[in-house]
CSV table of N, CA and C in Angstrom, one decimal:
chain,number,residue,atom,x,y,z
A,1,ALA,N,-185.6,-108.2,71.2
A,1,ALA,CA,-186.9,-108.6,70.6
A,1,ALA,C,-187.5,-108.0,68.9
A,2,SER,N,-187.9,-108.7,68.1
A,2,SER,CA,-188.4,-108.4,67.0
A,2,SER,C,-188.9,-107.2,66.6
A,3,PRO,N,-188.6,-106.3,65.6
A,3,PRO,CA,-189.2,-105.2,65.4
A,3,PRO,C,-190.4,-105.5,65.2
A,4,THR,N,-191.0,-106.4,64.6
A,4,THR,CA,-192.5,-106.8,64.2
A,4,THR,C,-193.8,-107.1,65.4
A,5,VAL,N,-192.9,-106.6,66.6
A,5,VAL,CA,-193.9,-106.8,68.2
A,5,VAL,C,-194.2,-105.4,68.3
A,6,PRO,N,-195.5,-105.4,68.5
A,6,PRO,CA,-196.5,-104.1,68.4
A,6,PRO,C,-196.1,-103.4,70.0
A,7,LEU,N,-196.3,-102.3,70.2
A,7,LEU,CA,-195.8,-101.9,71.2
A,7,LEU,C,-197.0,-101.0,71.5
A,8,GLN,N,-198.0,-100.4,72.6
A,8,GLN,CA,-199.0,-99.6,73.3
A,8,GLN,C,-198.5,-98.1,73.0
A,9,LYS,N,-197.3,-98.0,73.8
A,9,LYS,CA,-196.6,-96.7,74.1
A,9,LYS,C,-195.2,-96.8,73.9
A,10,LYS,N,-194.6,-95.6,73.6
A,10,LYS,CA,-193.2,-95.3,73.4
A,10,LYS,C,-192.5,-95.6,74.8
A,11,PHE,N,-191.4,-95.9,74.2
A,11,PHE,CA,-190.3,-96.1,75.4
A,11,PHE,C,-189.0,-95.5,75.2
A,12,ASP,N,-188.6,-95.2,76.7
A,12,ASP,CA,-186.8,-94.3,76.2
A,12,ASP,C,-186.0,-95.3,76.3
A,13,ILE,N,-185.1,-94.8,74.9
A,13,ILE,CA,-183.9,-95.6,74.8
A,13,ILE,C,-182.4,-94.3,74.9
A,14,ARG,N,-181.5,-95.2,75.4
A,14,ARG,CA,-180.4,-94.1,75.4
A,14,ARG,C,-179.5,-95.0,75.2
A,15,LEU,N,-178.4,-94.4,73.8
A,15,LEU,CA,-177.2,-95.0,73.3
A,15,LEU,C,-176.2,-94.6,73.9
A,16,LYS,N,-175.2,-95.0,74.1
A,16,LYS,CA,-173.9,-94.4,74.4
A,16,LYS,C,-173.3,-94.1,73.7
A,17,CYS,N,-172.7,-92.5,73.4
A,17,CYS,CA,-172.2,-91.9,72.2
A,17,CYS,C,-170.7,-92.0,72.4
A,18,PRO,N,-170.1,-92.5,71.3
A,18,PRO,CA,-168.8,-92.8,71.0
A,18,PRO,C,-168.0,-91.6,71.5
A,19,LYS,N,-166.5,-91.5,72.0
A,19,LYS,CA,-165.7,-90.0,72.1
A,19,LYS,C,-165.6,-89.4,70.8
A,20,LEU,N,-165.9,-88.0,70.8
A,20,LEU,CA,-165.7,-87.5,69.6
A,20,LEU,C,-165.1,-86.1,70.0
A,21,ASN,N,-164.4,-85.6,68.9
A,21,ASN,CA,-163.8,-84.2,68.9
A,21,ASN,C,-164.7,-83.2,69.3
A,22,GLU,N,-164.5,-82.4,70.7
A,22,GLU,CA,-165.0,-81.6,71.4
A,22,GLU,C,-165.7,-80.4,70.6
A,23,LYS,N,-165.4,-80.2,69.1
A,23,LYS,CA,-166.0,-78.9,68.2
A,23,LYS,C,-167.1,-79.8,67.3
A,24,TYR,N,-167.5,-80.8,67.7
A,24,TYR,CA,-168.2,-82.1,66.9
A,24,TYR,C,-169.6,-81.5,67.1
A,25,PRO,N,-170.3,-81.3,66.4
A,25,PRO,CA,-171.9,-80.5,66.5
A,25,PRO,C,-172.7,-81.8,67.1
A,26,TYR,N,-172.7,-82.1,67.8
A,26,TYR,CA,-173.6,-83.2,68.9
A,26,TYR,C,-174.8,-82.8,68.9
A,27,SER,N,-175.8,-81.8,68.4
A,27,SER,CA,-177.0,-81.4,68.2
A,27,SER,C,-177.1,-82.0,67.1
A,28,LYS,N,-176.4,-82.5,66.0
A,28,LYS,CA,-176.7,-82.9,65.0
A,28,LYS,C,-176.8,-84.8,64.8
A,29,LEU,N,-176.5,-85.1,66.0
A,29,LEU,CA,-176.6,-86.5,66.3
A,29,LEU,C,-178.0,-87.0,67.0
A,30,CYS,N,-178.5,-87.9,66.2
A,30,CYS,CA,-179.7,-88.8,66.6
A,30,CYS,C,-179.9,-90.3,66.4
A,31,ILE,N,-180.8,-90.9,66.5
A,31,ILE,CA,-180.8,-92.2,66.8
A,31,ILE,C,-181.6,-92.5,65.4
A,32,ILE,N,-181.1,-93.8,64.6
A,32,ILE,CA,-182.2,-94.3,63.6
A,32,ILE,C,-182.6,-95.8,63.5
A,33,TYR,N,-183.4,-96.7,63.4
A,33,TYR,CA,-183.3,-98.2,63.3
A,33,TYR,C,-184.0,-98.3,61.6
A,34,LYS,N,-183.9,-99.5,61.6
A,34,LYS,CA,-184.9,-100.4,60.2
A,34,LYS,C,-185.8,-101.0,60.8
A,35,ASP,N,-187.1,-100.8,60.0
A,35,ASP,CA,-188.1,-101.3,60.3
A,35,ASP,C,-188.5,-102.4,59.8
A,36,SER,N,-189.8,-103.2,60.0
A,36,SER,CA,-189.9,-104.4,59.4
A,36,SER,C,-189.7,-104.7,58.0
A,37,ARG,N,-189.8,-103.2,57.4
A,37,ARG,CA,-189.8,-103.2,55.7
A,37,ARG,C,-188.5,-103.0,55.6
A,38,ASN,N,-187.5,-103.0,56.6
A,38,ASN,CA,-185.9,-102.6,56.2
A,38,ASN,C,-185.8,-101.1,55.7
A,39,ARG,N,-186.7,-100.0,56.2
A,39,ARG,CA,-186.6,-99.0,55.8
A,39,ARG,C,-186.0,-98.1,57.0
A,40,VAL,N,-185.3,-97.1,56.6
A,40,VAL,CA,-184.5,-96.4,57.7
A,40,VAL,C,-185.4,-95.7,58.2
A,41,ARG,N,-185.7,-95.7,59.7
A,41,ARG,CA,-186.6,-94.8,60.3
A,41,ARG,C,-186.0,-94.2,61.4
A,42,TYR,N,-186.6,-92.9,61.5
A,42,TYR,CA,-185.7,-91.7,62.4
A,42,TYR,C,-186.4,-91.5,63.8
A,43,VAL,N,-185.5,-91.6,64.6
A,43,VAL,CA,-186.0,-91.8,66.1
A,43,VAL,C,-185.6,-90.2,66.8
A,44,GLY,N,-184.9,-89.7,66.4
A,44,GLY,CA,-184.4,-88.1,66.9
A,44,GLY,C,-183.5,-88.5,68.1
A,45,GLY,N,-183.6,-87.8,68.9
A,45,GLY,CA,-183.0,-87.9,70.2
A,45,GLY,C,-182.4,-86.4,70.6
A,46,THR,N,-181.6,-86.4,71.6
A,46,THR,CA,-181.5,-85.4,72.2
A,46,THR,C,-179.8,-85.6,72.6
A,47,TYR,N,-178.6,-85.1,72.7
A,47,TYR,CA,-177.4,-85.5,73.4
A,47,TYR,C,-177.3,-84.7,74.6
A,48,TYR,N,-177.0,-85.8,75.2
A,48,TYR,CA,-176.6,-85.1,76.6
A,48,TYR,C,-175.6,-86.0,78.0
A,49,ASP,N,-174.7,-85.3,77.9
A,49,ASP,CA,-173.7,-86.1,78.9
A,49,ASP,C,-173.4,-87.6,78.7
A,50,GLY,N,-172.8,-87.7,77.4
A,50,GLY,CA,-172.1,-88.8,76.4
A,50,GLY,C,-173.1,-89.5,76.1
A,51,TRP,N,-174.6,-89.4,76.1
A,51,TRP,CA,-175.4,-90.5,76.0
A,51,TRP,C,-176.3,-89.9,74.8
A,52,ILE,N,-177.3,-90.5,73.9
A,52,ILE,CA,-178.3,-89.7,73.1
A,52,ILE,C,-179.5,-90.3,73.8
A,53,GLU,N,-180.4,-89.4,73.8
A,53,GLU,CA,-181.9,-90.0,74.4
A,53,GLU,C,-182.9,-89.9,73.4
A,54,GLY,N,-183.9,-91.0,73.1
A,54,GLY,CA,-184.9,-90.8,72.6
A,54,GLY,C,-185.9,-91.5,73.0
A,55,GLN,N,-187.0,-91.4,72.2
A,55,GLN,CA,-188.5,-92.4,72.5
A,55,GLN,C,-188.6,-93.3,71.6
A,56,VAL,N,-188.8,-94.5,71.5
A,56,VAL,CA,-189.2,-95.5,70.3
A,56,VAL,C,-190.8,-96.0,70.6
A,57,ARG,N,-191.2,-96.6,69.7
A,57,ARG,CA,-192.3,-97.5,69.6
A,57,ARG,C,-192.5,-98.5,69.2
A,58,ALA,N,-191.3,-99.1,68.6
A,58,ALA,CA,-191.0,-100.4,68.1
A,58,ALA,C,-189.2,-101.0,68.5
A,59,PHE,N,-189.6,-102.2,68.3
A,59,PHE,CA,-187.9,-103.2,69.0
A,59,PHE,C,-187.1,-102.9,67.7
A,60,GLY,N,-186.2,-103.2,68.0
A,60,GLY,CA,-184.9,-103.8,67.0
A,60,GLY,C,-183.5,-103.2,66.9
A,61,LYS,N,-182.8,-102.9,66.2
A,61,LYS,CA,-181.5,-102.6,66.4
A,61,LYS,C,-181.0,-101.1,65.8
A,62,PHE,N,-180.5,-100.3,67.0
A,62,PHE,CA,-180.7,-98.8,66.9
A,62,PHE,C,-179.3,-98.5,66.8
A,63,ASN,N,-179.1,-97.4,66.1
A,63,ASN,CA,-177.9,-96.8,65.8
A,63,ASN,C,-177.9,-95.3,65.5
A,64,ILE,N,-176.8,-94.7,66.0
A,64,ILE,CA,-176.4,-93.4,66.4
A,64,ILE,C,-175.9,-92.9,64.8
A,65,THR,N,-176.5,-91.7,64.2
A,65,THR,CA,-176.3,-91.0,63.1
A,65,THR,C,-175.7,-89.7,63.2
A,66,VAL,N,-175.8,-89.0,62.3
A,66,VAL,CA,-175.5,-87.4,62.2
A,66,VAL,C,-176.4,-87.1,60.7
A,67,ASP,N,-177.4,-86.4,61.1
A,67,ASP,CA,-178.0,-85.5,60.4
A,67,ASP,C,-177.5,-84.3,59.8
A,68,SER,N,-176.9,-83.8,58.7
A,68,SER,CA,-175.9,-83.0,58.4
A,68,SER,C,-176.8,-82.3,57.3
A,69,VAL,N,-177.6,-83.0,56.4
A,69,VAL,CA,-177.9,-82.7,55.1
A,69,VAL,C,-179.0,-81.9,55.4
A,70,GLY,N,-179.4,-80.4,55.2
A,70,GLY,CA,-180.5,-79.8,54.6
A,70,GLY,C,-181.7,-80.5,54.0
A,71,PRO,N,-182.4,-79.8,54.0
A,71,PRO,CA,-183.8,-80.6,53.0
A,71,PRO,C,-183.5,-79.9,51.5
A,72,ILE,N,-184.0,-81.1,50.1
A,72,ILE,CA,-183.5,-81.0,48.6
A,72,ILE,C,-184.8,-80.2,48.3
A,73,ILE,N,-184.7,-78.9,47.6
A,73,ILE,CA,-185.7,-78.5,47.7
A,73,ILE,C,-185.7,-78.4,45.6
A,74,LYS,N,-186.8,-78.7,45.6
A,74,LYS,CA,-186.8,-78.9,44.0
A,74,LYS,C,-188.3,-78.4,43.1
A,75,PRO,N,-188.0,-77.2,42.3
A,75,PRO,CA,-189.4,-76.6,41.7
A,75,PRO,C,-189.6,-77.5,40.3
A,76,LEU,N,-191.0,-77.5,40.5
A,76,LEU,CA,-191.6,-78.8,39.3
A,76,LEU,C,-192.2,-78.1,38.0
A,77,ASP,N,-192.4,-76.7,38.1
A,77,ASP,CA,-192.9,-75.8,37.1
A,77,ASP,C,-192.4,-74.7,36.6
A,78,PHE,N,-190.9,-74.6,37.4
A,78,PHE,CA,-190.7,-73.1,37.0
A,78,PHE,C,-189.0,-73.4,37.2
A,79,GLU,N,-188.5,-72.1,36.7
A,79,GLU,CA,-187.1,-72.8,36.7
A,79,GLU,C,-186.2,-71.0,36.2
A,80,ASP,N,-185.2,-71.1,36.3
A,80,ASP,CA,-184.4,-69.6,35.7
A,80,ASP,C,-184.8,-69.2,34.5
A,81,GLY,N,-185.3,-68.0,34.3
A,81,GLY,CA,-185.8,-67.9,32.9
A,81,GLY,C,-186.8,-68.1,32.6
A,82,LYS,N,-188.0,-68.8,33.4
A,82,LYS,CA,-188.9,-69.0,33.0
A,82,LYS,C,-190.1,-68.2,32.9
A,83,VAL,N,-190.9,-68.1,31.7
A,83,VAL,CA,-192.3,-67.2,31.8
A,83,VAL,C,-193.5,-67.8,32.7
A,84,ILE,N,-193.8,-67.0,33.6
A,84,ILE,CA,-194.8,-67.6,34.4
A,84,ILE,C,-196.4,-66.9,34.7
A,85,SER,N,-196.2,-65.9,33.6
A,85,SER,CA,-196.9,-64.7,33.3
A,85,SER,C,-198.8,-65.0,33.4
A,86,LYS,N,-198.6,-66.6,33.1
A,86,LYS,CA,-200.1,-67.4,32.7
A,86,LYS,C,-200.4,-68.2,33.8
A,87,TYR,N,-199.4,-68.5,34.6
A,87,TYR,CA,-199.5,-69.7,36.1
A,87,TYR,C,-200.4,-69.1,36.9
A,88,ASN,N,-201.2,-70.3,37.7
A,88,ASN,CA,-202.1,-70.0,38.6
A,88,ASN,C,-201.3,-70.3,39.7
A,89,THR,N,-200.2,-71.2,39.5
A,89,THR,CA,-199.2,-71.8,41.3
A,89,THR,C,-198.1,-72.1,40.6
A,90,LEU,N,-197.1,-72.4,41.3
A,90,LEU,CA,-195.7,-72.6,41.3
A,90,LEU,C,-196.2,-74.1,42.3
A,91,GLU,N,-195.3,-74.8,41.9
A,91,GLU,CA,-195.4,-76.1,42.4
A,91,GLU,C,-193.5,-76.5,42.6
A,92,LEU,N,-193.6,-77.4,44.0
A,92,LEU,CA,-192.5,-77.7,44.1
A,92,LEU,C,-192.2,-78.7,44.9
A,93,THR,N,-191.2,-79.7,45.4
A,93,THR,CA,-191.1,-80.3,46.0
A,93,THR,C,-190.0,-80.3,47.5
A,94,ILE,N,-190.1,-80.6,48.6
A,94,ILE,CA,-189.1,-80.5,49.4
A,94,ILE,C,-189.0,-81.6,50.4
A,95,GLN,N,-187.8,-82.1,50.4
A,95,GLN,CA,-187.9,-83.7,51.0
A,95,GLN,C,-186.5,-83.8,51.6
A,96,ASP,N,-186.4,-83.8,53.1
A,96,ASP,CA,-185.3,-84.6,53.7
A,96,ASP,C,-185.1,-85.8,54.2
A,97,ASN,N,-184.2,-86.2,54.4
A,97,ASN,CA,-183.3,-87.6,54.3
A,97,ASN,C,-183.6,-88.2,55.6
A,98,LEU,N,-183.6,-87.3,56.6
A,98,LEU,CA,-183.5,-88.0,58.3
A,98,LEU,C,-184.7,-87.3,58.8
A,99,SER,N,-184.8,-86.1,59.8
A,99,SER,CA,-185.3,-86.1,61.0
A,99,SER,C,-186.7,-85.2,60.2
A,100,GLY,N,-187.0,-84.8,58.9
A,100,GLY,CA,-188.0,-84.3,58.6
A,100,GLY,C,-188.4,-83.1,58.5
A,101,ILE,N,-189.1,-82.4,57.9
A,101,ILE,CA,-189.2,-80.5,57.4
A,101,ILE,C,-189.7,-80.5,58.5
A,102,LYS,N,-189.1,-79.2,59.3
A,102,LYS,CA,-189.8,-78.7,60.1
A,102,LYS,C,-190.2,-77.4,59.6
A,103,ASN,N,-190.0,-76.8,58.9
A,103,ASN,CA,-190.8,-75.3,58.2
A,103,ASN,C,-189.9,-74.8,56.7
A,104,TYR,N,-190.9,-74.4,56.5
A,104,TYR,CA,-190.6,-73.6,55.0
A,104,TYR,C,-191.2,-72.2,54.8
A,105,LYS,N,-190.5,-71.7,53.9
A,105,LYS,CA,-191.2,-70.4,53.8
A,105,LYS,C,-191.1,-70.0,52.3
A,106,ALA,N,-191.9,-69.1,51.5
A,106,ALA,CA,-191.6,-68.8,50.2
A,106,ALA,C,-191.6,-67.3,50.0
A,107,TYR,N,-191.0,-66.9,49.3
A,107,TYR,CA,-190.6,-65.0,49.3
A,107,TYR,C,-190.9,-64.9,47.6
A,108,ILE,N,-191.4,-63.6,47.2
A,108,ILE,CA,-191.6,-63.2,45.9
A,108,ILE,C,-190.9,-62.1,46.0
A,109,ASN,N,-189.6,-61.6,45.4
A,109,ASN,CA,-189.1,-60.1,45.8
A,109,ASN,C,-189.1,-60.3,47.0
A,110,ASP,N,-188.3,-60.8,47.9
A,110,ASP,CA,-188.2,-60.9,49.3
A,110,ASP,C,-189.4,-60.4,50.2
A,111,LYS,N,-190.3,-60.8,49.8
A,111,LYS,CA,-192.0,-60.5,50.2
A,111,LYS,C,-192.7,-61.5,50.8
A,112,TRP,N,-192.5,-62.1,51.7
A,112,TRP,CA,-193.4,-63.5,52.4
A,112,TRP,C,-194.3,-63.9,51.6
A,113,VAL,N,-194.6,-64.9,51.2
A,113,VAL,CA,-196.0,-65.4,50.3
A,113,VAL,C,-196.7,-66.7,50.6
A,114,LEU,N,-197.8,-66.9,51.0
A,114,LEU,CA,-198.7,-68.3,51.1
A,114,LEU,C,-197.8,-69.4,50.2
A,115,MET,N,-197.5,-70.8,51.1
A,115,MET,CA,-197.1,-71.7,50.3
A,115,MET,C,-197.7,-72.6,51.2
A,116,ILE,N,-198.6,-73.6,50.6
A,116,ILE,CA,-199.5,-74.9,50.8
A,116,ILE,C,-198.8,-76.1,50.6
A,117,TYR,N,-199.0,-77.0,51.5
A,117,TYR,CA,-198.4,-78.6,51.4
A,117,TYR,C,-200.2,-79.2,50.8
A,118,ASP,N,-199.7,-79.7,49.8
A,118,ASP,CA,-200.7,-80.7,49.3
A,118,ASP,C,-200.3,-81.8,49.6
A,119,ARG,N,-201.0,-82.8,50.5
A,119,ARG,CA,-200.6,-83.8,51.1
A,119,ARG,C,-200.6,-85.2,50.0
A,120,LYS,N,-201.8,-84.7,49.3
A,120,LYS,CA,-202.4,-85.8,48.3
A,120,LYS,C,-201.5,-86.1,47.2
A,121,LYS,N,-200.9,-85.0,47.0
A,121,LYS,CA,-199.7,-84.9,45.7
A,121,LYS,C,-198.1,-84.9,46.3
A,122,ARG,N,-198.3,-84.7,47.3
A,122,ARG,CA,-197.1,-84.5,48.1
A,122,ARG,C,-195.9,-83.4,47.4
A,123,ARG,N,-196.6,-82.5,47.4
A,123,ARG,CA,-195.7,-81.0,46.9
A,123,ARG,C,-196.6,-79.9,47.7
A,124,TYR,N,-195.3,-78.7,47.6
A,124,TYR,CA,-195.9,-77.6,48.1
A,124,TYR,C,-196.4,-76.6,47.0
A,125,ILE,N,-197.3,-76.0,47.3
A,125,ILE,CA,-197.6,-75.2,46.1
A,125,ILE,C,-197.7,-73.6,46.6
A,126,ILE,N,-197.8,-72.8,45.8
A,126,ILE,CA,-197.5,-71.5,46.0
A,126,ILE,C,-198.7,-70.6,45.1
A,127,PRO,N,-199.5,-70.5,45.7
A,127,PRO,CA,-200.9,-69.9,44.9
A,127,PRO,C,-200.6,-68.6,44.0
A,128,LEU,N,-200.6,-68.2,42.5
A,128,LEU,CA,-200.7,-67.2,42.4
A,128,LEU,C,-201.8,-66.2,42.4
A,129,ASN,N,-202.3,-65.8,42.9
A,129,ASN,CA,-203.5,-65.0,43.3
A,129,ASN,C,-203.5,-63.8,43.9
A,130,HIS,N,-204.5,-62.7,44.0
A,130,HIS,CA,-204.3,-61.9,44.4
A,130,HIS,C,-203.5,-60.8,45.4
A,131,ARG,N,-203.2,-61.8,46.3
A,131,ARG,CA,-202.1,-61.4,47.1
A,131,ARG,C,-200.8,-62.0,47.0
A,132,SER,N,-200.7,-62.8,46.3
A,132,SER,CA,-198.9,-62.6,45.7
A,132,SER,C,-198.7,-62.1,44.5
A,133,ARG,N,-199.7,-61.8,43.7
A,133,ARG,CA,-199.0,-61.3,42.7
A,133,ARG,C,-199.0,-59.9,42.4
A,134,ILE,N,-199.5,-59.0,43.9
A,134,ILE,CA,-199.0,-57.7,43.9
A,134,ILE,C,-197.2,-57.8,44.2
A,135,HIS,N,-196.8,-58.7,44.4
A,135,HIS,CA,-195.6,-58.9,44.8
A,135,HIS,C,-194.5,-58.9,43.3
A,136,LEU,N,-195.2,-59.4,42.1
A,136,LEU,CA,-194.5,-59.4,41.2
A,136,LEU,C,-194.8,-58.3,40.5
A,137,LYS,N,-193.4,-58.1,39.4
A,137,LYS,CA,-193.2,-56.8,38.8
A,137,LYS,C,-193.3,-57.2,37.0
A,138,LYS,N,-193.1,-56.5,36.2
A,138,LYS,CA,-193.0,-56.9,35.1
A,138,LYS,C,-191.3,-56.9,34.8
A,139,GLY,N,-191.0,-58.2,34.3
A,139,GLY,CA,-189.8,-58.3,33.8
A,139,GLY,C,-189.3,-59.7,35.0
A,140,GLU,N,-187.8,-59.3,35.3
A,140,GLU,CA,-187.7,-60.2,36.2
A,140,GLU,C,-187.8,-60.4,37.7
A,141,ASN,N,-188.2,-61.8,38.2
A,141,ASN,CA,-188.5,-61.7,39.5
A,141,ASN,C,-187.5,-62.8,40.0
A,142,GLU,N,-187.5,-62.3,41.6
A,142,GLU,CA,-186.9,-63.6,42.4
A,142,GLU,C,-188.0,-64.7,43.2
A,143,ILE,N,-188.1,-65.8,43.2
A,143,ILE,CA,-188.3,-66.6,43.8
A,143,ILE,C,-187.5,-67.4,44.6
A,144,LYS,N,-187.8,-67.0,46.0
A,144,LYS,CA,-186.6,-68.0,46.8
A,144,LYS,C,-187.5,-68.7,48.1
A,145,ILE,N,-187.1,-69.8,48.5
A,145,ILE,CA,-187.9,-71.0,49.2
A,145,ILE,C,-186.7,-71.3,50.2
A,146,LYS,N,-187.2,-71.3,51.6
A,146,LYS,CA,-185.9,-71.4,52.6
A,146,LYS,C,-187.0,-72.6,53.2
A,147,SER,N,-185.6,-73.7,53.5
A,147,SER,CA,-186.7,-74.5,54.6
A,147,SER,C,-185.3,-75.2,55.2
A,148,SER,N,-185.9,-76.2,56.2
A,148,SER,CA,-184.7,-76.0,57.6
A,148,SER,C,-185.9,-77.5,58.1
A,149,ASP,N,-185.1,-78.5,58.5
A,149,ASP,CA,-185.0,-79.6,59.4
A,149,ASP,C,-185.4,-79.8,60.7
A,150,TYR,N,-185.6,-80.7,61.4
A,150,TYR,CA,-185.6,-80.7,62.8
A,150,TYR,C,-184.2,-80.6,63.9
A,151,LYS,N,-183.5,-81.2,62.8
A,151,LYS,CA,-181.9,-80.7,63.3
A,151,LYS,C,-181.3,-79.7,62.6
A,152,LYS,N,-181.8,-78.5,62.6
A,152,LYS,CA,-181.7,-77.2,62.2
A,152,LYS,C,-180.6,-77.3,61.0
A,153,ASN,N,-180.4,-78.2,60.5
A,153,ASN,CA,-180.3,-77.9,58.8
A,153,ASN,C,-181.2,-76.9,57.5
A,154,HIS,N,-180.5,-76.4,57.3
A,154,HIS,CA,-180.9,-74.8,56.1
A,154,HIS,C,-181.1,-75.3,54.9
A,155,SER,N,-181.8,-74.9,54.0
A,155,SER,CA,-181.8,-74.9,52.6
A,155,SER,C,-182.2,-74.1,52.4
A,156,ILE,N,-181.5,-73.1,51.2
A,156,ILE,CA,-182.1,-72.4,50.3
A,156,ILE,C,-182.1,-72.3,48.7
A,157,LEU,N,-183.6,-72.0,48.1
A,157,LEU,CA,-183.7,-72.3,46.7
A,157,LEU,C,-183.9,-70.9,46.1
A,158,THR,N,-183.0,-70.3,45.4
A,158,THR,CA,-183.8,-69.0,44.5
A,158,THR,C,-183.5,-69.2,42.6
A,159,LYS,N,-184.5,-68.7,42.4
A,159,LYS,CA,-184.9,-68.8,41.0
A,159,LYS,C,-185.4,-67.5,40.5
A,160,THR,N,-184.7,-67.0,39.4
A,160,THR,CA,-185.4,-65.9,38.7
A,160,THR,C,-186.3,-65.8,37.6
A,161,VAL,N,-187.7,-65.6,37.5
A,161,VAL,CA,-188.4,-65.8,37.0
A,161,VAL,C,-189.1,-64.7,35.9
A,162,ILE,N,-189.8,-64.4,34.8
A,162,ILE,CA,-190.1,-63.6,34.2
A,162,ILE,C,-191.5,-63.6,34.5
A,163,TYR,N,-192.4,-62.3,34.5
A,163,TYR,CA,-193.5,-62.0,34.8
A,163,TYR,C,-194.0,-61.1,34.1
């Protein structure tokens, strides 16, 4: 059936997985398809007894792929050696190629600080307020961002800034 046909409920899909090396990370396998605008869409799914199982709400051609790439973390207004004394926020983007961002955390000098996602701007913001500034010291400070996706791929970005 055509991918443009609307569905009211999700339905189960099972795809037979080809025989792979027994050391292969089956947990990284997932189902994808192309939508009516030709964009790759992530379905997800779990491996069970030679099959990948998931739920979808669209018709189309489905494929099995591997999600082994962690999220990409890009700072927007800070970098190594940047003086941030007058900053009110630190902003960055976190993007994932398939399964999506599951979690994210920010640290200043190994102390957890709040990081918020601004949907409108599609960016992550670390407010430099009275709660986070207490972790900053004169001179060099380490900003660490950790993120993972739904297939347990992890990324860490570390920058040294001046305060």
